[in-house]
């Protein structure tokens, strides 16, 4: 008797999900009387019809198109046959053709390209005339940019097929079922041998002005893709194994992705680190896209079970998201439009196969029309501030010298700029000069706020540079700190409460360092599960550049918490000589802290440093 009940419950769940998907799809699609009124700001423009405009009217329309393109940072959506109040009146075939000719004339004047995304008939049976509404994509790369850029981090459990999926998307060849496509993404020999990503790697997918895919097929190089593409999707492939969780968190906090793709294997479902990765992306406020891979590896019943698990997780009280199953090209356009709004709860769900290529075209279509999350006015405000470049990676190039990779948080950077880099272990900032700049392996002359780039530096030695530093303008008058206060929320802790003296790894932007809890501002001087309090942290090794208002994640093994920096205490030389906290020895004996004399562990899941910094120790190490 148990089997029929289980079958009935599954069928009931399927019926409920089908009803929810239908309602959601109707709300997302371009239906009659369903569009909201047109907004003055943003990159979406409603036009009922544009038939034989006068020259003055045409100039006004061209100016309006420039404004919409500026609002969308190079992309705009025109909805034809729609009134300003959102009513879809529709156009006849002749009216639509005349309107499209006017749009082409407008786009030619400013050098933009048009792409018809979709057309839909409106309910005009009462009139006996066939009428349509159309959605047009207008794309033009801004004059001060080489291409439009969107960064997407890829998360998911180990062996979920993340690297294989990116290899298929960026190289245009299906996988052979044994992971051949992922070999192009691996950076180390042990990754090839184990088949698991252990570091952060980047791959790019380009689209031309017409929406055609430009990737590494036909023996193209990264430079050729960047020069031919008008839009670049930069994928940040992160590690899925729990052993490399620290690297994954660093990739999320330091690279500032616009979106996060959570990959789930159809044969295993929501397993391993999937929930943890999803929680990290939500905690950092990154919009989520879900992809279920390996659809060719299991029967339909198993893949449907994995999709149900994912949808139940997204609709749970913790996530409060609205999953939207993408089954057609029209669904892909609707999902991309739903992702454009702020505080959106829609999570597109794609079911793909890297071996057979099932639904991969829907995924590329979605990426083609996906709009950037940043508001153009906020972007302009960031560009007007002094330059601040966060260093994520340091390496040496022969005959070039020291090279750093990272993200420009605000301001602009150009070749030959003289800046400061720091803080050093003594809390100082060193003068430095930018010699050359590259973005996605292609040379460029200027970097703007929110863009990732690699900088070759002069007047500084590579040994003086480390991850977590910043390159800033002298006008910023940078400082650093060993101590800072943060409003922290404890997500999980294995014991009853987190107490003073606890040692953990703090992630804040590109900063990743071990810190000690010096004080907790409550009566118990402890923090229990799902509680919030003001905590004072102290870095163990060296001072760091921390901004007030930054989001931080602190963790140590299974302990996890999130918070926001509320106060930064400026660094002084006397901070080096601070005595150890009175609780340190007690917690070290109980296992919460490493002994000051013990050697630090090389495991990726352990704190990066285990001994407090002192000038004497620095002298001995030198």
XYZ file of N, CA and C in Angstrom, residues 66-296:
693
model
N 19.646 56.544 -27.960
C 20.947 56.713 -27.305
C 20.798 56.661 -25.786
N 19.730 57.290 -25.276
C 19.497 57.298 -23.832
C 19.240 55.883 -23.310
N 18.416 55.114 -24.019
C 18.129 53.752 -23.587
C 19.385 52.880 -23.649
N 20.212 53.076 -24.664
C 21.460 52.315 -24.751
C 22.404 52.683 -23.616
N 22.430 53.945 -23.264
C 23.276 54.364 -22.150
C 22.784 53.766 -20.840
N 21.462 53.716 -20.662
C 20.909 53.129 -19.443
C 21.237 51.642 -19.344
N 21.254 50.945 -20.475
C 21.555 49.513 -20.484
C 23.004 49.188 -20.726
N 23.889 50.204 -20.645
C 25.326 50.023 -20.854
C 25.618 49.348 -22.193
N 24.877 49.770 -23.236
C 25.131 49.272 -24.582
C 24.051 48.369 -25.129
N 23.032 48.052 -24.335
C 21.943 47.189 -24.788
C 20.605 47.806 -24.396
N 19.631 47.715 -25.312
C 18.285 48.227 -25.056
C 17.267 47.271 -25.660
N 16.088 47.227 -25.051
C 14.989 46.383 -25.514
C 13.849 47.292 -25.963
N 13.440 47.143 -27.222
C 12.287 47.867 -27.756
C 11.128 46.888 -27.898
N 9.997 47.233 -27.291
C 8.784 46.427 -27.391
C 7.809 47.165 -28.294
N 7.619 46.618 -29.488
C 6.843 47.261 -30.544
C 5.396 46.780 -30.474
N 4.470 47.724 -30.670
C 3.050 47.405 -30.596
C 2.499 47.521 -29.195
N 3.253 48.168 -28.300
C 2.861 48.296 -26.898
C 2.728 49.775 -26.566
N 1.628 50.150 -25.946
C 1.419 51.534 -25.540
C 2.206 51.838 -24.267
N 2.320 53.135 -23.952
C 3.109 53.545 -22.790
C 2.547 53.009 -21.479
N 1.242 52.758 -21.436
C 0.642 52.230 -20.208
C 0.757 50.713 -20.102
N 1.403 50.066 -21.082
C 1.637 48.629 -21.030
C 0.628 47.788 -21.778
N -0.376 48.391 -22.390
C -1.387 47.629 -23.134
C -0.803 47.192 -24.473
N -0.890 45.906 -24.767
C -0.363 45.349 -26.015
C -1.439 45.457 -27.095
N -1.431 46.555 -27.827
C -2.433 46.758 -28.876
C -2.099 45.968 -30.128
N -0.809 45.841 -30.451
C -0.395 45.081 -31.619
C -0.406 45.897 -32.893
N 0.289 45.378 -33.911
C 0.374 46.015 -35.220
C 0.071 44.993 -36.302
N -0.466 45.485 -37.413
C -0.648 44.621 -38.573
C 0.707 44.361 -39.220
N 0.737 43.451 -40.181
C 2.004 43.101 -40.824
C 2.630 44.305 -41.518
N 1.823 45.102 -42.202
C 2.367 46.272 -42.901
C 2.857 47.325 -41.912
N 2.113 47.537 -40.826
C 2.550 48.502 -39.816
C 3.828 48.048 -39.130
N 3.926 46.754 -38.854
C 5.126 46.235 -38.211
C 6.336 46.359 -39.131
N 6.151 46.102 -40.411
C 7.260 46.228 -41.358
C 7.730 47.675 -41.464
N 6.792 48.610 -41.514
C 7.159 50.023 -41.583
C 7.865 50.472 -40.308
N 7.397 49.986 -39.161
C 8.039 50.338 -37.888
C 9.452 49.780 -37.818
N 9.657 48.564 -38.312
C 10.990 47.973 -38.304
C 11.937 48.753 -39.210
N 11.442 49.250 -40.339
C 12.287 50.068 -41.212
C 12.712 51.359 -40.515
N 11.801 51.948 -39.750
C 12.156 53.157 -39.004
C 13.206 52.845 -37.939
N 13.055 51.713 -37.252
C 14.046 51.320 -36.245
C 15.419 51.100 -36.877
N 15.448 50.512 -38.068
C 16.725 50.303 -38.751
C 17.380 51.636 -39.098
N 16.578 52.595 -39.538
C 17.128 53.921 -39.840
C 17.697 54.578 -38.588
N 17.005 54.418 -37.466
C 17.491 54.980 -36.209
C 18.804 54.330 -35.793
N 18.870 53.003 -35.885
C 20.076 52.296 -35.446
C 21.263 52.583 -36.356
N 21.017 52.780 -37.654
C 22.115 53.080 -38.572
C 22.742 54.430 -38.271
N 21.950 55.369 -37.790
C 22.488 56.696 -37.494
C 23.473 56.676 -36.328
N 23.315 55.725 -35.414
C 24.211 55.669 -34.252
C 25.128 54.448 -34.296
N 25.055 53.659 -35.366
C 25.938 52.503 -35.504
C 25.569 51.320 -34.641
N 24.286 51.162 -34.333
C 23.827 50.031 -33.519
C 23.277 48.928 -34.419
N 23.088 47.750 -33.845
C 22.551 46.597 -34.568
C 21.253 46.148 -33.918
N 20.328 45.654 -34.759
C 19.025 45.185 -34.297
C 18.945 43.670 -34.419
N 18.294 43.051 -33.437
C 18.021 41.615 -33.471
C 16.597 41.392 -32.979
N 15.778 40.742 -33.796
C 14.405 40.433 -33.391
C 14.419 39.216 -32.477
N 14.030 39.422 -31.237
C 14.044 38.331 -30.268
C 12.820 37.436 -30.420
N 11.634 38.031 -30.462
C 10.417 37.225 -30.560
C 9.253 38.089 -31.012
N 8.268 37.409 -31.594
C 7.012 38.034 -31.998
C 5.862 37.226 -31.417
N 4.770 37.923 -31.121
C 3.630 37.238 -30.528
C 2.342 37.882 -31.020
N 1.389 37.045 -31.348
C 0.084 37.551 -31.758
C -0.716 37.962 -30.532
N -1.460 39.050 -30.686
C -2.331 39.508 -29.610
C -3.755 39.084 -29.925
N -4.597 39.149 -28.928
C -5.982 38.701 -29.070
C -6.773 39.751 -29.847
N -6.865 39.551 -31.148
C -7.568 40.514 -32.006
C -8.671 39.836 -32.809
N -9.262 38.769 -32.256
C -10.313 38.051 -32.976
C -11.556 38.916 -33.168
N -11.813 39.817 -32.205
C -13.010 40.655 -32.321
C -12.927 41.566 -33.538
N -11.707 42.020 -33.876
C -11.547 42.890 -35.037
C -11.389 42.100 -36.327
N -11.070 40.828 -36.210
C -10.870 40.013 -37.393
C -9.583 40.315 -38.123
N -8.627 40.955 -37.462
C -7.348 41.322 -38.071
C -6.227 40.709 -37.246
N -5.236 40.155 -37.927
C -4.081 39.572 -37.244
C -3.115 40.681 -36.847
N -2.854 40.794 -35.545
C -1.934 41.803 -35.041
C -0.866 41.135 -34.176
N 0.330 41.757 -34.167
C 1.463 41.195 -33.451
C 2.154 42.267 -32.611
N 2.828 41.800 -31.585
C 3.778 42.628 -30.847
C 5.143 41.969 -30.992
N 6.193 42.777 -30.996
C 7.548 42.272 -31.218
C 8.481 42.824 -30.158
N 9.531 42.061 -29.898
C 10.565 42.462 -28.942
C 11.895 42.502 -29.679
N 12.536 43.669 -29.685
C 13.744 43.909 -30.472
C 14.901 44.231 -29.528
N 16.046 43.594 -29.766
C 17.274 43.883 -29.015
C 18.134 44.840 -29.830
N 18.485 45.971 -29.233
C 19.380 46.955 -29.851
C 20.702 46.900 -29.096
N 21.795 46.702 -29.819
C 23.104 46.557 -29.167
C 24.127 47.453 -29.846
N 24.848 48.186 -29.031
C 25.948 49.027 -29.511
C 26.974 49.154 -28.398
N 28.196 48.771 -28.683
C 29.257 48.882 -27.688
C 29.557 50.359 -27.464
N 29.550 50.828 -26.213
C 29.871 52.244 -25.960
C 31.230 52.622 -26.532
N 31.354 53.887 -26.914
C 32.587 54.347 -27.553
C 33.801 54.222 -26.642
N 33.587 54.295 -25.332
C 34.713 54.229 -24.406
C 34.991 52.809 -23.920
N 34.353 51.794 -24.529
C 34.584 50.409 -24.138
C 34.902 49.566 -25.358
N 35.651 48.469 -25.108
C 35.981 47.550 -26.189
C 34.858 46.552 -26.425
N 34.178 46.137 -25.345
C 33.061 45.200 -25.443
C 32.266 45.266 -24.141
N 31.038 44.752 -24.179
C 30.233 44.606 -22.973
C 30.718 43.382 -22.208
N 30.757 43.468 -20.897
C 31.357 42.394 -20.098
C 30.429 42.027 -18.951
N 30.145 40.721 -18.822
C 29.373 40.177 -17.705
C 30.162 39.017 -17.124
N 30.323 39.008 -15.799
C 31.084 37.953 -15.131
C 30.132 37.022 -14.391
N 30.334 35.727 -14.596
C 29.463 34.707 -14.015
C 30.336 33.665 -13.331
N 30.135 33.469 -12.037
C 30.841 32.415 -11.314
C 30.048 31.114 -11.416
N 30.761 29.998 -11.481
C 30.147 28.681 -11.652
C 30.399 27.872 -10.387
N 29.310 27.488 -9.706
C 29.377 26.779 -8.438
C 28.724 25.414 -8.575
N 28.902 24.590 -7.555
C 28.272 23.277 -7.545
C 29.163 22.239 -6.913
N 28.590 21.089 -6.645
C 29.319 20.004 -5.998
C 30.391 19.442 -6.928
N 31.362 18.759 -6.341
C 32.383 18.090 -7.142
C 31.736 17.049 -8.054
N 32.265 16.909 -9.254
C 31.777 15.955 -10.259
C 30.367 16.275 -10.740
N 29.950 17.537 -10.615
C 28.635 17.927 -11.132
C 28.682 18.260 -12.620
N 29.879 18.436 -13.176
C 30.013 18.738 -14.598
C 30.206 20.206 -14.899
N 30.753 20.976 -13.953
C 30.931 22.419 -14.157
C 31.971 22.702 -15.241
N 33.159 22.154 -15.078
C 34.230 22.422 -16.041
C 33.899 21.849 -17.414
N 33.255 20.698 -17.450
C 32.861 20.113 -18.735
C 31.851 21.002 -19.446
N 30.888 21.530 -18.712
C 29.894 22.425 -19.305
C 30.557 23.671 -19.880
N 31.478 24.270 -19.138
C 32.164 25.462 -19.639
C 33.036 25.130 -20.842
N 33.675 23.962 -20.823
C 34.481 23.567 -21.970
C 33.655 23.416 -23.233
N 32.448 22.874 -23.106
C 31.566 22.718 -24.272
C 31.068 24.077 -24.754
N 30.685 24.960 -23.823
C 30.164 26.269 -24.217
C 31.230 27.126 -24.889
N 32.439 27.110 -24.362
C 33.470 28.024 -24.851
C 34.265 27.474 -26.025
N 34.196 26.168 -26.285
C 34.953 25.589 -27.394
C 34.066 25.032 -28.498
N 32.760 24.945 -28.256
C 31.844 24.570 -29.321
C 31.868 23.111 -29.706
N 32.451 22.243 -28.891
C 32.490 20.811 -29.180
C 31.886 20.047 -28.015
N 31.058 19.053 -28.331
C 30.429 18.255 -27.290
C 31.464 17.370 -26.596
N 31.152 17.000 -25.374
C 32.038 16.126 -24.606
C 31.883 14.685 -25.091
N 32.920 13.888 -24.864
C 32.872 12.481 -25.281
C 32.326 11.564 -24.197
N 31.845 12.129 -23.093
C 31.325 11.323 -22.003
C 32.364 10.942 -20.978
N 33.627 11.286 -21.222
C 34.707 10.956 -20.284
C 35.483 12.205 -19.858
N 34.900 13.372 -20.063
C 35.509 14.600 -19.560
C 36.556 15.213 -20.457
N 36.516 14.942 -21.755
C 37.524 15.521 -22.640
C 37.388 17.039 -22.729
N 36.159 17.552 -22.681
C 35.942 18.988 -22.859
C 36.525 19.810 -21.720
N 36.660 19.218 -20.535
C 37.134 19.988 -19.384
C 38.648 20.135 -19.350
N 39.369 19.372 -20.171
C 40.827 19.421 -20.132
C 41.357 20.795 -20.516
N 40.605 21.543 -21.321
C 41.062 22.866 -21.740
C 41.016 23.889 -20.610
N 40.308 23.574 -19.517
C 40.161 24.526 -18.425
C 41.139 24.286 -17.289
N 41.705 23.090 -17.200
C 42.574 22.765 -16.075
C 43.903 23.495 -16.199
N 44.428 23.908 -15.045
C 45.669 24.678 -15.010
C 46.832 23.887 -14.422
N 46.564 22.768 -13.739
C 47.618 22.019 -13.067
C 47.530 20.546 -13.450
N 48.665 19.855 -13.320
C 48.717 18.443 -13.676
C 47.830 17.607 -12.770
N 47.808 17.928 -11.469
C 46.995 17.121 -10.560
C 45.508 17.291 -10.849
N 45.101 18.416 -11.454
C 43.704 18.577 -11.844
C 43.356 17.643 -13.000
N 44.271 17.504 -13.940
C 44.043 16.589 -15.062
C 43.994 15.147 -14.574
N 44.859 14.814 -13.623
C 44.909 13.443 -13.127
C 43.683 13.092 -12.290
N 43.230 14.029 -11.458
C 42.079 13.753 -10.588
C 40.751 14.116 -11.226
N 40.771 15.010 -12.229
C 39.535 15.451 -12.854
C 38.765 16.457 -12.033
N 39.407 17.071 -11.026
C 38.731 18.015 -10.146
C 39.449 19.354 -10.156
N 38.666 20.420 -10.221
C 39.220 21.771 -10.200
C 39.642 22.123 -8.780
N 40.852 22.660 -8.630
C 41.350 23.042 -7.310
C 41.679 24.521 -7.214
N 41.606 25.248 -8.323
C 41.939 26.669 -8.317
C 40.891 27.426 -9.128
N 41.079 28.716 -9.238
C 40.148 29.575 -9.968
C 40.644 29.731 -11.398
N 39.798 29.389 -12.353
C 40.153 29.543 -13.761
C 39.083 30.364 -14.470
N 39.479 30.991 -15.577
C 38.584 31.875 -16.320
C 38.466 31.402 -17.764
N 37.252 31.463 -18.288
C 36.992 31.188 -19.696
C 36.010 32.236 -20.210
N 36.090 32.528 -21.511
C 35.245 33.573 -22.084
C 34.384 33.001 -23.203
N 33.193 33.573 -23.333
C 32.255 33.246 -24.403
C 31.802 34.558 -25.015
N 31.996 34.719 -26.329
C 31.696 35.979 -26.990
C 30.442 35.909 -27.847
N 29.818 37.073 -28.033
C 28.674 37.230 -28.934
C 28.917 38.470 -29.779
N 28.622 38.364 -31.084
C 28.738 39.541 -31.928
C 27.477 40.387 -31.809
N 27.408 41.469 -32.578
C 26.285 42.397 -32.457
C 24.963 41.775 -32.885
N 25.009 40.690 -33.667
C 23.793 40.005 -34.096
C 23.396 38.861 -33.162
N 24.210 38.594 -32.137
C 23.892 37.522 -31.205
C 24.498 36.189 -31.558
N 25.369 36.134 -32.564
C 26.022 34.879 -32.932
C 27.163 34.572 -31.964
N 27.353 33.283 -31.682
C 28.366 32.857 -30.716
C 29.749 32.941 -31.341
N 30.688 33.487 -30.571
C 32.101 33.527 -30.963
C 32.890 32.870 -29.839
N 33.452 31.683 -30.108
C 34.207 30.985 -29.072
C 35.521 30.479 -29.656
N 36.132 29.519 -28.959
C 37.457 29.053 -29.353
C 37.435 28.112 -30.551
N 36.264 27.828 -31.109
C 36.221 26.989 -32.300
C 36.896 27.705 -33.463
N 37.249 26.959 -34.475
C 37.968 27.481 -35.643
C 39.317 28.074 -35.247
N 39.908 27.517 -34.173
C 41.265 27.878 -33.727
C 41.386 29.358 -33.388
N 40.334 29.944 -32.849
C 40.407 31.345 -32.426
C 41.164 31.456 -31.109
N 41.845 32.577 -30.938
C 42.514 32.869 -29.677
C 41.646 33.820 -28.862
N 42.034 34.029 -27.605
C 41.278 34.942 -26.752
C 41.307 36.362 -27.301
N 42.447 36.758 -27.871
C 42.542 38.099 -28.448
C 41.590 38.265 -29.624
N 41.472 37.231 -30.467
C 40.572 37.304 -31.620
C 39.109 37.342 -31.178
N 38.782 36.595 -30.119
C 37.407 36.612 -29.619
C 37.048 37.997 -29.099
N 37.947 38.598 -28.325
C 37.666 39.921 -27.753
C 37.562 40.994 -28.830
N 38.360 40.885 -29.887
C 38.316 41.894 -30.944
C 37.077 41.756 -31.824
N 36.557 40.526 -31.978
C 35.399 40.310 -32.851
C 34.073 40.394 -32.116
N 34.074 40.245 -30.794
C 32.826 40.184 -30.032
C 32.426 41.570 -29.540
N 31.123 41.785 -29.462
C 30.592 43.007 -28.857
C 30.122 42.762 -27.430
N 30.021 41.485 -27.041
C 29.635 41.133 -25.674
C 30.433 39.910 -25.248
N 31.018 39.974 -24.057
C 31.847 38.888 -23.537
C 31.252 38.408 -22.219
N 31.030 37.098 -22.126
C 30.648 36.464 -20.865
C 31.902 35.812 -20.289
N 32.355 36.284 -19.135
C 33.528 35.721 -18.472
C 33.066 34.754 -17.395
N 33.379 33.478 -17.588
C 33.020 32.452 -16.616
C 34.166 32.268 -15.628
N 33.832 32.246 -14.344
C 34.807 32.019 -13.278
C 34.537 30.629 -12.718
N 35.358 29.670 -13.115
C 35.168 28.274 -12.713
C 35.773 28.070 -11.330
N 34.936 27.705 -10.363
C 35.368 27.540 -8.978
C 35.350 26.067 -8.588
N 36.111 25.746 -7.550
C 36.243 24.357 -7.106
C 34.970 23.897 -6.412
N 34.633 22.620 -6.603
C 33.429 22.073 -5.996
C 33.677 21.222 -4.772
N 34.893 20.683 -4.634
C 35.181 19.811 -3.502
C 35.297 20.629 -2.221
N 34.824 20.041 -1.116
C 34.848 20.751 0.164
C 36.271 21.062 0.612
N 37.234 20.294 0.146
C 38.630 20.531 0.504
C 39.096 21.907 0.040
N 38.523 22.400 -1.060
C 38.930 23.685 -1.629
C 37.868 24.764 -1.406
N 37.105 24.638 -0.325
C 36.036 25.604 -0.069
C 36.594 27.006 0.150
N 37.762 27.095 0.771
C 38.360 28.406 1.004
C 38.656 29.113 -0.316
N 39.118 28.361 -1.307
C 39.371 28.937 -2.626
C 38.076 29.375 -3.292
N 37.017 28.593 -3.122
C 35.728 28.948 -3.714
C 35.179 30.232 -3.102
N 35.270 30.366 -1.786
C 34.793 31.590 -1.133
C 35.612 32.787 -1.594
N 36.917 32.605 -1.721
C 37.770 33.698 -2.191
C 37.374 34.125 -3.606
N 37.031 33.159 -4.460
C 36.599 33.504 -5.808
C 35.299 34.283 -5.827
N 34.396 33.978 -4.897
C 33.127 34.702 -4.836
C 33.297 36.104 -4.272
N 34.093 36.239 -3.222
C 34.208 37.537 -2.557
C 35.132 38.497 -3.295
N 36.154 37.986 -3.963
C 37.146 38.874 -4.570
C 36.849 39.214 -6.023
N 36.185 38.329 -6.760
C 35.965 38.569 -8.185
C 34.671 39.317 -8.477
N 33.814 39.517 -7.480
C 32.589 40.305 -7.625
C 31.783 39.889 -8.861
N 31.306 38.649 -8.929
C 30.550 38.219 -10.118
C 29.189 38.905 -10.197
N 28.702 39.070 -11.432
C 27.368 39.633 -11.644
C 26.282 38.593 -11.399
N 26.569 37.327 -11.734
C 25.626 36.230 -11.548
C 26.397 35.002 -11.078
N 25.658 34.033 -10.546
C 26.244 32.762 -10.123
C 25.423 31.625 -10.717
N 26.095 30.708 -11.409
C 25.455 29.517 -11.960
C 25.711 28.359 -11.003
N 24.645 27.785 -10.464
C 24.744 26.622 -9.579
C 24.448 25.381 -10.412
N 25.444 24.508 -10.544
C 25.338 23.317 -11.389
C 24.998 22.115 -10.516
N 23.986 21.354 -10.932
C 23.534 20.157 -10.217
C 23.563 18.987 -11.192
N 24.111 17.870 -10.750
C 24.151 16.676 -11.587
C 22.805 15.965 -11.532
N 22.290 15.570 -12.706
C 20.974 14.933 -12.759
C 20.978 13.567 -12.095
N 22.096 12.861 -12.122
C 22.121 11.511 -11.551
C 22.334 11.510 -10.043
N 22.805 12.626 -9.466
C 23.045 12.680 -8.025
C 22.129 13.661 -7.308
N 21.593 14.625 -8.014
C 20.703 15.591 -7.392
C 21.458 16.597 -6.538
N 20.747 17.196 -5.599
C 21.335 18.193 -4.696
C 22.144 17.449 -3.641
N 23.460 17.464 -3.786
C 24.324 16.693 -2.894
C 25.596 17.468 -2.616
N 26.327 17.021 -1.592
C 27.634 17.584 -1.285
C 27.571 19.054 -0.910
N 28.380 19.848 -1.597
C 28.513 21.270 -1.271
C 27.509 22.147 -2.007
N 26.516 21.563 -2.665
C 25.563 22.368 -3.439
C 24.833 23.365 -2.553
N 24.302 22.894 -1.427
C 23.571 23.790 -0.527
C 24.476 24.885 0.021
N 25.709 24.516 0.352
C 26.632 25.497 0.913
C 26.989 26.565 -0.115
N 27.247 26.155 -1.354
C 27.561 27.119 -2.404
C 26.370 28.029 -2.686
N 25.181 27.452 -2.706
C 23.984 28.260 -2.923
C 23.808 29.278 -1.804
N 24.046 28.856 -0.566
C 23.936 29.778 0.560
C 24.957 30.894 0.507
N 26.177 30.594 0.064
C 27.205 31.628 -0.046
C 26.820 32.675 -1.087
N 26.319 32.217 -2.232
C 25.913 33.162 -3.274
C 24.765 34.044 -2.797
N 23.807 33.463 -2.090
C 22.687 34.251 -1.585
C 23.143 35.219 -0.504
N 24.072 34.792 0.346
C 24.561 35.676 1.406
C 25.277 36.894 0.838
N 25.943 36.719 -0.302
C 26.650 37.829 -0.935
C 25.759 38.618 -1.888
N 24.497 38.218 -2.017
C 23.560 38.959 -2.856
C 23.775 38.780 -4.340
N 24.298 37.630 -4.767
C 24.550 37.377 -6.183
C 23.334 36.669 -6.780
N 22.731 37.183 -7.865
C 21.604 36.489 -8.510
C 22.013 35.102 -8.990
N 21.073 34.164 -8.933
C 21.386 32.748 -9.139
C 20.726 32.235 -10.408
N 21.466 31.393 -11.127
C 20.977 30.650 -12.291
C 21.275 29.179 -12.028
N 20.305 28.303 -12.214
C 20.475 26.875 -11.940
C 20.570 26.102 -13.251
N 21.512 25.156 -13.304
C 21.703 24.305 -14.480
C 21.814 22.862 -14.009
N 20.948 21.996 -14.522
C 20.992 20.560 -14.233
C 21.677 19.881 -15.412
N 22.829 19.264 -15.168
C 23.627 18.648 -16.227
C 23.468 17.125 -16.219
N 24.148 16.494 -17.180
C 24.193 15.029 -17.319
C 22.802 14.431 -17.510
N 21.977 15.108 -18.308
C 20.640 14.591 -18.585
C 20.686 13.314 -19.416
N 21.801 13.076 -20.098
C 21.932 11.872 -20.921
C 22.332 10.649 -20.112
